[in-house]
Coordinates of C-alpha atoms and ligand atoms in Angstrom, one line a residue:
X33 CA 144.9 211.0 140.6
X34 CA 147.2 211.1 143.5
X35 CA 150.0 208.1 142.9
X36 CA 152.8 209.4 145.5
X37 CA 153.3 208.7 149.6
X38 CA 152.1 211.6 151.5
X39 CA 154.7 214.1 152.3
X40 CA 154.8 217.3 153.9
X41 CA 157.5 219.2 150.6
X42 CA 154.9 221.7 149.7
X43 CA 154.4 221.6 145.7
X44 CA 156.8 224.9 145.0
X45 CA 159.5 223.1 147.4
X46 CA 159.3 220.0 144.9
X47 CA 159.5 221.7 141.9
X48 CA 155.5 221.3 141.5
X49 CA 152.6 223.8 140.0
X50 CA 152.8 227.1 141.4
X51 CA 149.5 228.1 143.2
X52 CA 148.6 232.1 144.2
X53 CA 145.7 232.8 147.0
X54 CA 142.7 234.1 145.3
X55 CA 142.6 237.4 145.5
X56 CA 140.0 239.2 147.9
X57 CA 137.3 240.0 146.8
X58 CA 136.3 243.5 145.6
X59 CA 134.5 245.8 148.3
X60 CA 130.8 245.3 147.7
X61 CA 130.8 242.4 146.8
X62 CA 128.4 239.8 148.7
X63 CA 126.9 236.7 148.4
X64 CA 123.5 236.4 145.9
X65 CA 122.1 235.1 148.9
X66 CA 123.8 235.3 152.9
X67 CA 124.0 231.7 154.3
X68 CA 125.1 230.0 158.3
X69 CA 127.4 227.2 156.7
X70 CA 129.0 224.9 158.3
X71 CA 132.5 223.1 157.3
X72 CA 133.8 220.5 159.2
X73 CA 137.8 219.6 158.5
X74 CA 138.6 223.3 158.3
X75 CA 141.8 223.9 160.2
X76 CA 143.5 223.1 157.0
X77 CA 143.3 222.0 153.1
X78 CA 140.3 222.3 151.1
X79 CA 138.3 222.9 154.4
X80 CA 140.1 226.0 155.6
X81 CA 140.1 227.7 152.3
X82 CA 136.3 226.9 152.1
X83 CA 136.4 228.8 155.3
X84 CA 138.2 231.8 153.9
X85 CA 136.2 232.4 151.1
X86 CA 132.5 231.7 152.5
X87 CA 133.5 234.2 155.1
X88 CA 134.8 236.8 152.8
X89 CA 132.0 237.0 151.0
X90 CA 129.7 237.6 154.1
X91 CA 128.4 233.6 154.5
X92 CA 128.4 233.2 158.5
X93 CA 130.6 230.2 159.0
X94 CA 130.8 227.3 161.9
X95 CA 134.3 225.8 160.9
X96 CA 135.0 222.6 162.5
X97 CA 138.1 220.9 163.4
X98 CA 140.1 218.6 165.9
X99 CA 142.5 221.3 166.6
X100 CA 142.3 224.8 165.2
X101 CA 144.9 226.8 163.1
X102 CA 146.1 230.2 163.3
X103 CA 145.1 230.3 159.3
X104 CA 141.6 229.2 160.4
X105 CA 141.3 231.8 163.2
X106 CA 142.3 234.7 161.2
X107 CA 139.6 233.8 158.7
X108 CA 137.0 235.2 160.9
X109 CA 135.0 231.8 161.3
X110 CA 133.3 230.9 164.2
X111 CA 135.9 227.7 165.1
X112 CA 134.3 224.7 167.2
X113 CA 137.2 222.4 168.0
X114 CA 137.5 219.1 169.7
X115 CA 135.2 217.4 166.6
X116 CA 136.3 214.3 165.9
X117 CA 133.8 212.7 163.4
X118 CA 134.3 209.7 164.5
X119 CA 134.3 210.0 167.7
X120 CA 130.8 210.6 170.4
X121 CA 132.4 213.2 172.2
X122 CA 133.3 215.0 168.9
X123 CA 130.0 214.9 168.0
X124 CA 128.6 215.9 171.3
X125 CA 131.1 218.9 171.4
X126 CA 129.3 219.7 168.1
X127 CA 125.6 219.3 168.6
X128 CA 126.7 221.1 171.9
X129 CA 127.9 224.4 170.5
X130 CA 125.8 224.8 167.4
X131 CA 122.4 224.2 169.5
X132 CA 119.5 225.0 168.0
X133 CA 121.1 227.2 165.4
X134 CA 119.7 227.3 162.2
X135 CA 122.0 226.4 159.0
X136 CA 121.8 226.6 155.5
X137 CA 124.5 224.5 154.5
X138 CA 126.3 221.7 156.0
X139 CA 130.1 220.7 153.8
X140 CA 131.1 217.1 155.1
X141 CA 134.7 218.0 154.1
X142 CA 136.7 216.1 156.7
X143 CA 139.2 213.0 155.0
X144 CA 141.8 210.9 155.5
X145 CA 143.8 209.4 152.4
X146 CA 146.0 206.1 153.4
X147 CA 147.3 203.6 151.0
X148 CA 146.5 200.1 150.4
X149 CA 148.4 197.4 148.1
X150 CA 147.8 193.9 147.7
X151 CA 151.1 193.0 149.3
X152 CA 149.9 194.8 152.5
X153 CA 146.8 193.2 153.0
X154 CA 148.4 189.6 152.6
X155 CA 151.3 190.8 155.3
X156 CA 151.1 189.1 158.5
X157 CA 150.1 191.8 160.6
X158 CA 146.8 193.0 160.8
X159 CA 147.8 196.7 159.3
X160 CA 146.0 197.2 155.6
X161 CA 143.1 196.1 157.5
X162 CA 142.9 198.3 160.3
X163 CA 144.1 201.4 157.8
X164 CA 140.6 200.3 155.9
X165 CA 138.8 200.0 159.1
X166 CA 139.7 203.7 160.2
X167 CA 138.9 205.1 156.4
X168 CA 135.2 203.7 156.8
X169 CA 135.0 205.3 160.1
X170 CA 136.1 209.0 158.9
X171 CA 135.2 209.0 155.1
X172 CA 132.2 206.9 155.1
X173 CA 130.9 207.0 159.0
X174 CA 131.8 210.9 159.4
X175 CA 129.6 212.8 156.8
X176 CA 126.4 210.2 157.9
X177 CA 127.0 210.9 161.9
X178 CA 127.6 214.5 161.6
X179 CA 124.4 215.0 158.8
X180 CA 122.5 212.7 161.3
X181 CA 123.6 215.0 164.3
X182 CA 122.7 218.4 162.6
X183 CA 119.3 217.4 160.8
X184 CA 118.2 219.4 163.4
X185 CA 119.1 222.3 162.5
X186 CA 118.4 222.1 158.6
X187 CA 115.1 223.0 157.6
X188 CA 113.3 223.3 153.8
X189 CA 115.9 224.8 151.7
X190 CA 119.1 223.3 153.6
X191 CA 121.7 221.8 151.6
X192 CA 124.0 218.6 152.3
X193 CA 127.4 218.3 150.9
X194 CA 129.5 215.4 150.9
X195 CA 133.5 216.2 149.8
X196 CA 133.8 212.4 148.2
X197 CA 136.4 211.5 145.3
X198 CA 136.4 210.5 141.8
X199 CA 138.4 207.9 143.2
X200 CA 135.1 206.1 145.2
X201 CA 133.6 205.8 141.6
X202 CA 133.4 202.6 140.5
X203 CA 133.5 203.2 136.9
X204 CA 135.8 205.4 137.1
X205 CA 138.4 202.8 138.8
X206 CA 141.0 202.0 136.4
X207 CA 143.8 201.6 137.7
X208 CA 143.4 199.9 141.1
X209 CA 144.8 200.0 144.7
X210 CA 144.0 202.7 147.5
X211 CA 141.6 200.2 149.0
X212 CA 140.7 201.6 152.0
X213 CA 140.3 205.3 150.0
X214 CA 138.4 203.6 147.3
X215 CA 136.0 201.7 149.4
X216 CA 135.1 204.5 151.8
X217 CA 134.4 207.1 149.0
X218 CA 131.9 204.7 147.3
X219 CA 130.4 203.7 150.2
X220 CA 129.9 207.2 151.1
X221 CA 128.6 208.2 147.7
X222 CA 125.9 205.6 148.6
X223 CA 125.1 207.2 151.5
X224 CA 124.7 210.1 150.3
X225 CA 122.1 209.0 147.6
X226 CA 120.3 207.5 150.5
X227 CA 120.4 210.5 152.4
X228 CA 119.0 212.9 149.1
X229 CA 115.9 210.2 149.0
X230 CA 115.4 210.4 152.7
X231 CA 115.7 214.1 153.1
X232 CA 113.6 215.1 150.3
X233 CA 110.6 215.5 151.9
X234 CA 112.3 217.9 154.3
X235 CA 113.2 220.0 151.4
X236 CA 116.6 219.5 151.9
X237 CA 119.3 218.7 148.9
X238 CA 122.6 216.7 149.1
X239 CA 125.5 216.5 146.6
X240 CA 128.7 214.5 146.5
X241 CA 131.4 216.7 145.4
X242 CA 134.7 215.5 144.0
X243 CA 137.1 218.7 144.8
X244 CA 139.8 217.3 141.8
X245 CA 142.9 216.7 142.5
X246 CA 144.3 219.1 145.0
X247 CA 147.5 220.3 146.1
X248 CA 147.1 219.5 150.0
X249 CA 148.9 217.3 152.6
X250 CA 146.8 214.8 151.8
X251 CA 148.4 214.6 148.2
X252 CA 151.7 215.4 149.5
X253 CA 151.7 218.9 147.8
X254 CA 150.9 217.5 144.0
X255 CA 147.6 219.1 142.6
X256 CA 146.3 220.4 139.1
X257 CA 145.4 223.3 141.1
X258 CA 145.2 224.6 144.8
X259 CA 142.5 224.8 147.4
X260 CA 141.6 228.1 146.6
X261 CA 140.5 227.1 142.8
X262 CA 139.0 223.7 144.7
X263 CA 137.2 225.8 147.3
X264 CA 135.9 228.4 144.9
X265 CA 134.8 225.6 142.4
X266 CA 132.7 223.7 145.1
X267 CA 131.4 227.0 146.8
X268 CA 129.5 227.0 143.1
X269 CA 128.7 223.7 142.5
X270 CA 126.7 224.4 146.3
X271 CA 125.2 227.6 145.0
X272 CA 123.7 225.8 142.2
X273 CA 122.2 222.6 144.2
X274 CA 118.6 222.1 144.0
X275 CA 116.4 219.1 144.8
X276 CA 115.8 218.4 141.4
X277 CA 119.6 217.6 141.0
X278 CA 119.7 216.1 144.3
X279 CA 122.0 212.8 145.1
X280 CA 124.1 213.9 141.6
X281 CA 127.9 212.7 142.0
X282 CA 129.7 216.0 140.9
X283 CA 133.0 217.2 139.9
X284 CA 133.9 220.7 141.2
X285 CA 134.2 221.5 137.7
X286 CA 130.0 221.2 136.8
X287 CA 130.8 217.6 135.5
X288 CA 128.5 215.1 136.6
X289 CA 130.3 211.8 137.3
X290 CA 129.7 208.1 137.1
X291 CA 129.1 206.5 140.1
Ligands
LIG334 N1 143.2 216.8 147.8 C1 142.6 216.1 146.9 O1 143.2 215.9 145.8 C2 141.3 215.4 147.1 C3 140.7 214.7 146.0 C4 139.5 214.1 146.2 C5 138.8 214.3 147.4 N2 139.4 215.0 148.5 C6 138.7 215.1 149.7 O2 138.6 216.4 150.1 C7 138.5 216.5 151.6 C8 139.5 217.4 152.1 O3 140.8 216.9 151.8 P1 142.1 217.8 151.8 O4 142.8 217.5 150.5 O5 141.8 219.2 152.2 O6 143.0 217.0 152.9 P2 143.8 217.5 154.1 O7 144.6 218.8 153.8 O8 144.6 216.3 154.6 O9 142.7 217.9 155.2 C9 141.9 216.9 155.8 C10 141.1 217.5 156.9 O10 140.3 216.5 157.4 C11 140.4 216.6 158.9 N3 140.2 215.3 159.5 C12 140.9 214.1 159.3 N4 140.5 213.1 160.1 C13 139.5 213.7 160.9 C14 138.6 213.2 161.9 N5 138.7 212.0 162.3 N6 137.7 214.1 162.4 C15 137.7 215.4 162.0 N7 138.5 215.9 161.1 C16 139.4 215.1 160.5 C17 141.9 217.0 159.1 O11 142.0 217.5 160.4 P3 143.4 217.2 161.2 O12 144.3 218.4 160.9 O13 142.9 217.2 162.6 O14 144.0 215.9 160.8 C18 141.9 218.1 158.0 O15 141.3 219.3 158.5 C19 138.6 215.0 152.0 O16 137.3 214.5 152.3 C20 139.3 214.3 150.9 O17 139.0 213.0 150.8 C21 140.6 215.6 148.3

């Protein structure tokens, strides 16, 4: 998993993987089944390139984001900006624009990564802490405010996905540190369980997706693969949800992880 500060050297630049876009896909080709999905996080990372490839292949995408990119406006996603997820007005701007809209899929993908050492959170100041404080409120808070928001507008057959990490699994933890990360991915996978019991009698499924590791900023560049392999990996791992295998902790892969 990610060991490194965050930096901006994309992977190639530090002598990292090489990644290549996937290519296009071929004309004719469509989804087995046309779906209204919405993404929040999408102006970059794993979000945007969920973005790009639901759209190409003919899904009707609401991308969500702070502040929009030019990559996620020339995927041809309807952009909502101004959604901060932890935020009321974010999630007014939201409920606000979608309306009464039907979906068929909603991906929690929005995340913030910071780092955490012992030595921090002794310091003097109250700054571990508070970088803790603000991962609960986006990786743990987020997904549950947003689903809450949009329940709405998912009916029998809607499906919940929660981007969490390997790295909120708890026997999967063996090597420490990344607190805040840590603590906000478990607590979300724990949501999400309670949110597959809760929304079963709606007919409605929920996962927790681990993407892998990623070359994004959030990693500072370093990935076993790119988005694009991430994105395409998760867009099947939501294909294949069902309510029999909902609340399964997933890795994009088809692995089922320990919590
Ligand atoms: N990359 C990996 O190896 C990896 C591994 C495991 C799990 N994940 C998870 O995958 C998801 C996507 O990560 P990524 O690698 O694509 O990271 P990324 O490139 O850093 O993108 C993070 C996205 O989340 C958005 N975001 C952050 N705080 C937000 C907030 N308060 N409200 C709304 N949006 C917010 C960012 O928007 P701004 O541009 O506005 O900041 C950005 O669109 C995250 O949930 C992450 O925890 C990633």
């Amino acid at each position: 998993m990610y060991q490194g500060p965050a930096s901006k050297v994309p992977a190639r630049a530090q002598g990292g993987p090489r990644f290549t876009r996937a290519p296009p896909p071929p004309a004719g080709y469509s989804s087995p089944v046309l779906s209204t999905v919405l993404v929040t996080g999408a102006n970059r990372g794993i979000g945007l390139e969920l973005s790009r490839q639901l759209t190409a292949r003919g899904d009707v995408v609401i991308a969500t984001c702070r502040r929009p990119s030019e990559d996620l406006d020339r995927t041809g996603a309807r952009v909502i900006e101004g959604v901060d997820v932890t935020e009321a007005a974010g999630l007014a701007a939201l409920t606000d624009a979608v309306g009464d809209e039907r979906l068929d899929v909603l991906i929690n993908n929005a995340g913030i990564l910071t780092r955490e050492t012992i030595p921090d959170l002794g310091g003097p100041g109250p700054g571990g802490f508070d970088r803790i404080r603000r991962q609960l409120e986006v990786n743990s808070l987020g997904p549950l405010r947003v689903t809450c928001a949009l329940l709405g507008n998912l009916g029998e057959g809607g499906k919940v996905a929660i981007v969490t990490s390997r790295m909120g699994s708890l026997g999967d933890n063996t090597s420490g540190a990344r607190y805040g990360y840590r603590m906000s991915k478990a607590a979300v996978n724990m949501a999400g369980v309670s949110l597959a019991h809760d929304l079963r009698p709606r007919g409605i499924a929920v996962a927790l997706l681990h993407p892998g590791f990623v070359a994004t900023e959030m990693t500072g560049g370093m990935g076993n693969y790119g988005p694009d392999e991430a994105a395409r990996l998760l867009i099947e791992r939501v294909d294949g949800m069902t309510l029999a295998t909902s609340g399964t902790f997933w890795h994009a892969s088809g692995e089922v992880l320990p919590w």
